[in-house]
Short mmCIF file of C-alpha atoms in Angstrom, two decimals:
data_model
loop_
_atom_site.label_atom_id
_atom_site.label_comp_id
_atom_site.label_asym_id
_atom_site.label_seq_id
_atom_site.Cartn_x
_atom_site.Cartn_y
_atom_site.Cartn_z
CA UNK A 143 3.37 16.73 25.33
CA UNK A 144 0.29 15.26 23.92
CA UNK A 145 -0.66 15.67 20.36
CA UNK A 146 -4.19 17.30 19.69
CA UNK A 147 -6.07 15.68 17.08
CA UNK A 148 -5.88 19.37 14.97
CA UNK A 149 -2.60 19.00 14.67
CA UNK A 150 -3.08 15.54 14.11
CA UNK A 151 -5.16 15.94 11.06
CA UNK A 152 -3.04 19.16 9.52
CA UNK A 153 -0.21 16.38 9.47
CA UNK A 154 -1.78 13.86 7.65
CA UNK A 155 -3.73 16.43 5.20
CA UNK A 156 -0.29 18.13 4.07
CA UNK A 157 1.95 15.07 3.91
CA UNK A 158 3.45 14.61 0.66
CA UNK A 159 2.58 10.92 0.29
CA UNK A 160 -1.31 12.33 0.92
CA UNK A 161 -1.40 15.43 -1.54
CA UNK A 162 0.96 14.11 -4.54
CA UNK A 163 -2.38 11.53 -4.87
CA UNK A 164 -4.78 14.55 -5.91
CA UNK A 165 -3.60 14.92 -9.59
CA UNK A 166 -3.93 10.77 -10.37
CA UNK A 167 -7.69 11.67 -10.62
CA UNK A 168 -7.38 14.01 -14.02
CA UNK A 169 -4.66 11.77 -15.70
CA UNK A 170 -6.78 8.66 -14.80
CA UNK A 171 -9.77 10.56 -16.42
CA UNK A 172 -8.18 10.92 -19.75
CA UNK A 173 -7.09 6.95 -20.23
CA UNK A 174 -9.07 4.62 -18.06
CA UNK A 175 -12.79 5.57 -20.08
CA UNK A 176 -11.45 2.92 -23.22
CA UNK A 177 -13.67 -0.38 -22.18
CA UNK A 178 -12.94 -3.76 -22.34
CA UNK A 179 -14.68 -6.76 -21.49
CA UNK A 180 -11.97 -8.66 -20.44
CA UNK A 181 -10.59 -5.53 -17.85
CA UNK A 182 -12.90 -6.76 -14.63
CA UNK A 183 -11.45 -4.05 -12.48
CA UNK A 184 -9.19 -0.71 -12.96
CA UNK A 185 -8.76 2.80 -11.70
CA UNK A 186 -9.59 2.67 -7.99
CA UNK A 187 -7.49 -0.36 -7.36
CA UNK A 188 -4.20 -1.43 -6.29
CA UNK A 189 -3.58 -3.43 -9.76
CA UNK A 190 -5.38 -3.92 -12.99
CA UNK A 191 -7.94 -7.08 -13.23
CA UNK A 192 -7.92 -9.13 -16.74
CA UNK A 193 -9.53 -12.51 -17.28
CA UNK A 194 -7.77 -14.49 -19.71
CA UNK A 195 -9.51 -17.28 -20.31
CA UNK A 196 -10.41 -19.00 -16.41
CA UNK A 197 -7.38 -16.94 -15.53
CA UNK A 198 -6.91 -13.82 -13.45
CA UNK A 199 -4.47 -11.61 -14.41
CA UNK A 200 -3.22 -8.67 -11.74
CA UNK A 201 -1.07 -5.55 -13.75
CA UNK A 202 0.46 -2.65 -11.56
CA UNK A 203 3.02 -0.57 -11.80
CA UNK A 204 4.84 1.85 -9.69
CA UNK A 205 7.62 4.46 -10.20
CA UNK A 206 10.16 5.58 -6.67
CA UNK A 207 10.42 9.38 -5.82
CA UNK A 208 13.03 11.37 -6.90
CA UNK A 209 14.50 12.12 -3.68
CA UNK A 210 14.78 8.53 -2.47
CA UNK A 211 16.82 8.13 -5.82
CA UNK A 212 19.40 10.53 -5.35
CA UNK A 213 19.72 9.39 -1.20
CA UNK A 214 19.94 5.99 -1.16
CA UNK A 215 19.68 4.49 -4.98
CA UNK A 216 20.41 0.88 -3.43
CA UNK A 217 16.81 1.60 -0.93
CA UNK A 218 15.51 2.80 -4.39
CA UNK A 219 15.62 -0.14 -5.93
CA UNK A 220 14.89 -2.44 -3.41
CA UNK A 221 12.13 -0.80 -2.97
CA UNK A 222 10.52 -0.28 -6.55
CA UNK A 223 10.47 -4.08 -6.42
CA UNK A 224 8.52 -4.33 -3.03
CA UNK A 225 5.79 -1.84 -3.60
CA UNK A 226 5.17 -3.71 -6.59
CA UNK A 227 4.93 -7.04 -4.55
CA UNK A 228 2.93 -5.53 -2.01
CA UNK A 229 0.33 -4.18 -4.33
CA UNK A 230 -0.19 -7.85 -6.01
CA UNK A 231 -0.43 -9.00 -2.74
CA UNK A 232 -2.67 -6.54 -1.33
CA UNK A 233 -5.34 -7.81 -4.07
CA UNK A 234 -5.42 -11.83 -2.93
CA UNK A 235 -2.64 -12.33 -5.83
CA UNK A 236 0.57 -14.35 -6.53
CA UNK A 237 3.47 -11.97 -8.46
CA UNK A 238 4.58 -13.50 -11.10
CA UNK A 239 7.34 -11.21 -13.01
CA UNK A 240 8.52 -7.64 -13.55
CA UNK A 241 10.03 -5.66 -16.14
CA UNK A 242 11.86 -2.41 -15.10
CA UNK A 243 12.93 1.05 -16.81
CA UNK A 244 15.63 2.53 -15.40
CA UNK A 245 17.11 6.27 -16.20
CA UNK A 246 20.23 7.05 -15.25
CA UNK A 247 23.88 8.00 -16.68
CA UNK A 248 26.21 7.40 -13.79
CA UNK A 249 27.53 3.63 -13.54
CA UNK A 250 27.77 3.87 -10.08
CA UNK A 251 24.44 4.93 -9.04
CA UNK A 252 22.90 2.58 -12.14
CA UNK A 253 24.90 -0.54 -9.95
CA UNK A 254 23.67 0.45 -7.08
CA UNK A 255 20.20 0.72 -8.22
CA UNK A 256 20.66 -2.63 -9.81
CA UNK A 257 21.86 -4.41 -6.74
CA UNK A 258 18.46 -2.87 -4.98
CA UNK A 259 16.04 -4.48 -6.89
CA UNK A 260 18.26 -7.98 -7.41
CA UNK A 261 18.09 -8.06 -4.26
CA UNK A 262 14.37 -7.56 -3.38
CA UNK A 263 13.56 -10.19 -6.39
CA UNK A 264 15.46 -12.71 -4.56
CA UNK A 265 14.06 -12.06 -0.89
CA UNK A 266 10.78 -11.99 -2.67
CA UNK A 267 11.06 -14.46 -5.38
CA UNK A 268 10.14 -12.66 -8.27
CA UNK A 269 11.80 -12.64 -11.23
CA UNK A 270 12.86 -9.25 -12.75
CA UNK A 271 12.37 -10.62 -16.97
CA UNK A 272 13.35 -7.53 -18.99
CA UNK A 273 12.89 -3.86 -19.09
CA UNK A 274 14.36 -0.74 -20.76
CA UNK A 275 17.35 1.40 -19.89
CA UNK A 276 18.06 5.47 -20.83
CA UNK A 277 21.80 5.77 -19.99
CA UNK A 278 22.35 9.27 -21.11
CA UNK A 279 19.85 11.09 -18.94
CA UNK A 280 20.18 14.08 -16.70
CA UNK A 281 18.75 12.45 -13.74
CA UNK A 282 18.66 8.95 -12.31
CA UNK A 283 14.92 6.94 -12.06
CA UNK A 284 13.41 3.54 -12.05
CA UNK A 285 9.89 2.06 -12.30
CA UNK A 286 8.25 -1.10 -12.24
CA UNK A 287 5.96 -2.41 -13.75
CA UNK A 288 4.76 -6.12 -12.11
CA UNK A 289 2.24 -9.28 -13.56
CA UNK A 290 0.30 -11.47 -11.10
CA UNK A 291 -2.21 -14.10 -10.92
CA UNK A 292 -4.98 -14.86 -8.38
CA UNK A 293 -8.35 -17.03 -8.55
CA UNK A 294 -11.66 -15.33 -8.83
CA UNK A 295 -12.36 -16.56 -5.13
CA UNK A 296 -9.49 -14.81 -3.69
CA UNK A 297 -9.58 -11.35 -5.82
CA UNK A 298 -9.97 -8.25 -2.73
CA UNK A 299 -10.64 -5.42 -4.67
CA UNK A 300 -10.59 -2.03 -3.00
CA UNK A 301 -14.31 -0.85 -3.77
CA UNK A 302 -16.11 -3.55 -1.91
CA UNK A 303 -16.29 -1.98 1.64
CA UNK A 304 -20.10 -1.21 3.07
CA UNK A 305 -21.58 0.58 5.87
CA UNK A 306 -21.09 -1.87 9.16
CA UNK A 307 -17.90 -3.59 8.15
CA UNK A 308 -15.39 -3.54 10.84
CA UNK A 309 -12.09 -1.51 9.76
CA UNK A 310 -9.10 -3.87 10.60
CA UNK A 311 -4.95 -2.07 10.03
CA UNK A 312 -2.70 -4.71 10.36
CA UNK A 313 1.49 -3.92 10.58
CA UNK A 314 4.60 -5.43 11.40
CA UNK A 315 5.58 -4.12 14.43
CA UNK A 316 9.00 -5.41 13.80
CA UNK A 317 11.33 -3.31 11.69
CA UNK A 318 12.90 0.01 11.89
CA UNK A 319 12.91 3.49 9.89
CA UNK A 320 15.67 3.33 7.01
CA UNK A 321 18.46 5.42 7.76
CA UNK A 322 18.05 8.98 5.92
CA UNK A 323 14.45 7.90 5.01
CA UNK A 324 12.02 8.77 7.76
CA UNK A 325 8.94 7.70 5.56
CA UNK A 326 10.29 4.03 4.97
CA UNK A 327 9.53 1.43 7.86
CA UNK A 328 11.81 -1.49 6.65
CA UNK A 329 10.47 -4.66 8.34
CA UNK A 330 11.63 -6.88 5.14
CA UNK A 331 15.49 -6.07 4.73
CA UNK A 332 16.45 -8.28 7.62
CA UNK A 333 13.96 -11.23 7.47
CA UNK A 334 14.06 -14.17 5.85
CA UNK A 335 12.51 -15.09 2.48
CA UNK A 336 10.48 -17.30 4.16
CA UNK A 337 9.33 -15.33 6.86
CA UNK A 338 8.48 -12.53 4.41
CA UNK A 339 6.99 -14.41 1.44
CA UNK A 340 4.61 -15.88 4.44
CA UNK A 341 3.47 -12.56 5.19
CA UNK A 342 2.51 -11.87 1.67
CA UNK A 343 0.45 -14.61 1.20
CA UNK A 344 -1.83 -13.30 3.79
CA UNK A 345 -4.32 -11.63 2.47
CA UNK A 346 -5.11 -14.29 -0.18
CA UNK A 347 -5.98 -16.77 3.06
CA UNK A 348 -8.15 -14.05 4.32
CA UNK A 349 -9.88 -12.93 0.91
CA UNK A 350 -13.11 -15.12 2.17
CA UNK A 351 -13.41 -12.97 5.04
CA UNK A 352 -12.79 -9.42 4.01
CA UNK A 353 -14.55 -7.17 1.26
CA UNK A 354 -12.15 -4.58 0.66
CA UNK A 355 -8.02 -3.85 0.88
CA UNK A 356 -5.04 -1.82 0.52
CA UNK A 357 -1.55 -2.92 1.34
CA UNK A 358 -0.19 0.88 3.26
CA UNK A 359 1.48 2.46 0.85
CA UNK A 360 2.79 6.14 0.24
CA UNK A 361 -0.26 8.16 1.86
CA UNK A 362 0.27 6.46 5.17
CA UNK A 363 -1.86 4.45 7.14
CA UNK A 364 -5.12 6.65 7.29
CA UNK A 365 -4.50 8.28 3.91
CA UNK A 366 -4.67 4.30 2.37
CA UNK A 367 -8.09 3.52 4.26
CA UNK A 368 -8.76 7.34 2.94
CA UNK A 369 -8.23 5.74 -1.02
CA UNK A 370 -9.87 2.69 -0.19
CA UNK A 371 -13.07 4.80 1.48
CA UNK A 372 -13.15 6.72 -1.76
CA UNK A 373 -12.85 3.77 -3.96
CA UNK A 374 -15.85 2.44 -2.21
CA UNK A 375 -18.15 5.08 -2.04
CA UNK A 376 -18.38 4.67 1.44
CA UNK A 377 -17.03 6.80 4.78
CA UNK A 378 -15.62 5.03 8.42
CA UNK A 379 -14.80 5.80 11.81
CA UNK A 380 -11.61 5.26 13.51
CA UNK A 381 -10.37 5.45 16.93
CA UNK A 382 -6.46 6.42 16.13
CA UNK A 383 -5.04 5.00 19.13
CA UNK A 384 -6.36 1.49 18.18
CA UNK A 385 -4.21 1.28 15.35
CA UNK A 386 -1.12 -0.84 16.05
CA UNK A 387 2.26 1.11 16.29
CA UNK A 388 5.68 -0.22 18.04
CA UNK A 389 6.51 1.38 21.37
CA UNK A 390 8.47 4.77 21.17
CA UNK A 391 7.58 5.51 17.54
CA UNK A 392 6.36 8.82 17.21
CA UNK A 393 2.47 8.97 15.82
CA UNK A 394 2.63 11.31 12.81
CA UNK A 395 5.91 9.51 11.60
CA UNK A 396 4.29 6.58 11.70
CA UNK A 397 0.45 7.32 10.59
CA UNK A 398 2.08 8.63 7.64
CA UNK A 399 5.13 5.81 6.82
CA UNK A 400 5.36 3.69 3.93
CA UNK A 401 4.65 0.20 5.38
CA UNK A 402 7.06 -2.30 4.25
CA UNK A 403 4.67 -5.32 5.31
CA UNK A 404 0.95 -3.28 5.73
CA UNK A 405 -2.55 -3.53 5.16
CA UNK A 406 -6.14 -1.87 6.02
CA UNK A 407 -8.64 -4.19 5.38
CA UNK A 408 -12.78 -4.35 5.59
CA UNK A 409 -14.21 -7.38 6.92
CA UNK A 410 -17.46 -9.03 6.80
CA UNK A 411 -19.51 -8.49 10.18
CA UNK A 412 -18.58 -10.79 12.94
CA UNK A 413 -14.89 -12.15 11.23
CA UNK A 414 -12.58 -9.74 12.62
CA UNK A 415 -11.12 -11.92 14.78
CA UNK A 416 -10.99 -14.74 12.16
CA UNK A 417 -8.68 -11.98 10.21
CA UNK A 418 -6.65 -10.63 13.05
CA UNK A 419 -5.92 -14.62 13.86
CA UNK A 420 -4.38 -14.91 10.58
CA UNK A 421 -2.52 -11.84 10.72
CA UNK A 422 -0.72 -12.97 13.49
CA UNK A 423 0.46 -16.91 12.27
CA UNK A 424 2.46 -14.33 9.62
CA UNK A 425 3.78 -12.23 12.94
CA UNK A 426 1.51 -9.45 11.88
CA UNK A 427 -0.10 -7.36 14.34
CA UNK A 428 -3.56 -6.18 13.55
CA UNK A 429 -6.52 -4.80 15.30
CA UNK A 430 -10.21 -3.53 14.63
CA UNK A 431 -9.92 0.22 14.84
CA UNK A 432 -13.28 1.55 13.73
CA UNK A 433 -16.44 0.51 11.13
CA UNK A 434 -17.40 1.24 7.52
CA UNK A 435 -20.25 4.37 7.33
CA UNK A 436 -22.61 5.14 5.00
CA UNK A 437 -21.52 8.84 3.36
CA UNK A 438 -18.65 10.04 2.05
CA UNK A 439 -16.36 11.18 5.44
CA UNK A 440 -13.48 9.45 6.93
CA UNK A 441 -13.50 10.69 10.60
CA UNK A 442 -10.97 9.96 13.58
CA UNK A 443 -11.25 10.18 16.91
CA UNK A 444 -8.47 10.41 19.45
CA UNK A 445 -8.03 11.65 22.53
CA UNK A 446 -11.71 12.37 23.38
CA UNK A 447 -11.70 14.34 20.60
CA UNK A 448 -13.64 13.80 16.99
CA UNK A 449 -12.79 15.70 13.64
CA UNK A 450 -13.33 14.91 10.12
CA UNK A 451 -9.40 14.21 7.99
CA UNK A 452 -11.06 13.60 4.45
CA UNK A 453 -14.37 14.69 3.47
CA UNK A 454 -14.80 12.71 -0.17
CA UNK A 455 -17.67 15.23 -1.30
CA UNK A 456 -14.24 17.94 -1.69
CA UNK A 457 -11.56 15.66 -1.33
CA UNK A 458 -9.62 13.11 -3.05
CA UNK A 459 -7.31 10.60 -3.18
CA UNK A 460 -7.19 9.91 -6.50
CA UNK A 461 -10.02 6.97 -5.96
CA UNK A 462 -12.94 7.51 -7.18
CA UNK A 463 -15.46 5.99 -9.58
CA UNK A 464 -13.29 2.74 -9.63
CA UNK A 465 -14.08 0.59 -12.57
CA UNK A 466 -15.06 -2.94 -10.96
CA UNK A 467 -16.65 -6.63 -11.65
#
């Protein structure tokens, strides 16, 4: 049975990973108005932008759900290390280090959690340099936060997309959905450092090329270019069916997975191809699905049919009014 594109767009709208980004607006409100002229870039982004000196430094953070905890606390912390990764690398940048705070009061679990993100450092090659531990808690949790470094040239910032730009999503088709985790697409797990530290590297080649970025995170595919839109004060159209997806995966599972290597990128007019080229040396498909608009809606088309998913005049995403160079 075919999907409709209603349906389509109910899916996306009332995923989890989608509507848990609402309230980031109102906390965001109450810290992020403290200036400084050294903080180039803030709220908006997928990391923090600080010029030290000639330096640029990249700060993010990120904290796993509750429910991935309790079901697989090894996938937890493998995991809280790789968004973090993915999120330096999603802005042009190199990670440097992590620190970590981990609650949680059964040794077990705590191991397992442990052995996660020891794990990930080593596939990834980030060291994990300190942190801070609650062992007497009632529940089990662990953030990260992460430091990078990229050069002024190479910074992608998420608020620099503009009506015409070409809308490029780029996956790797090559993975699988963790077991007991239908949101995860694992394409890292099984690779080799080598193969997956290439793949990260990525978008700093193509930071000439492109004026705006996400790596796919926990919205999903279309809710990411959705926070990335809103970041950049701008709308887009997208044909769904353009957007790369491995055979036999269904499309709402997939539209809204976490992408273990992802991005949705905006590229200057006419070097598309230049970034779906370099996609693919790091085994990464991508393809232009659809163009920056002027406006604040992110439509979709599919299936010979059109419908607005996120209207930004209503909606959000937890992206707007980015503070940027």
């Amino acid at each position: 049975m075919t999907m409709k594109l209603d349906d389509l767009v109910k899916a996306i709208r009332q995923y989890r990973g989608v509507v848990r980004k609402g309230p980031v607006s109102t906390v965001a409100a109450g810290l992020i108005p403290l200036q400084s002229a050294d903080v180039l870039a803030a709220y908006g982004e997928d990391a923090a932008v600080i010029k030290v000196g000639k330096e640029i430094l990249l700060m993010a953070a990120d904290g796993i759900v509750q429910d991935l905890v309790d079901r697989n606390p090894y996938w937890a912390g493998y995991c809280a290390v790789l968004v973090n990764v993915n999120d330096i690398a999603a802005m042009g940048g190199q990670s440097l280090a992590m620190v970590n705070v981990l609650a949680c009061s059964k040794e077990d679990v705590r191991s397992r959690i442990v052995e996660g993100m020891r794990d990930a450092c080593d596939k990834f090659g980030v060291p994990m340099v300190g942190g801070h531990l609650h062992p007497d808690t009632k529940y089990s949790s662990i953030d990260v936060a992460i430091l990078g470094k990229t050069d002024r040239t190479r910074l992608v910032l998420s608020s620099g997309a503009s009506d015409g730009d070409p809308v490029v999503f780029a996956m790797d088709l090559e993975g699988q959905f963790t077991e007991g985790v239908p949101y995860s697409w694992d394409t890292t797990s099984k690779k080799s450092k080598e193969a997956v530290r290439r793949q990260l590297r990525t978008m700093n080649k193509i930071a000439p090329y492109i004026t705006a970025g996400k790596d796919i995170s926990n919205p999903g595919a279309l809710g990411t270019l959705g926070m990335l839109l809103e970041s950049s004060a701008a709308g887009a159209r997208v044909e769904v069916s353009k957007i790369p997806r491995p055979k036999g995966v269904d499309l709402v599972q997939w539209l809204t997975a976490y992408q273990g290597c992802g991005f949705v990128v905006t590229c200057r007019p006419g070097r598309a191809q230049l970034v779906i080229d370099e996609f693919a040396r790091s085994d990464i498909t991508a393809h232009e699905c659809g163009v920056v608009t002027k406006g604040h809606k992110l439509e979709v088309e599919f299936g010979g049919e059109h419908q607005v998913l996120f209207d930004f005049e209503r909606d959000t995403l937890g992206g707007a009014l980015p503070q940027k160079i």
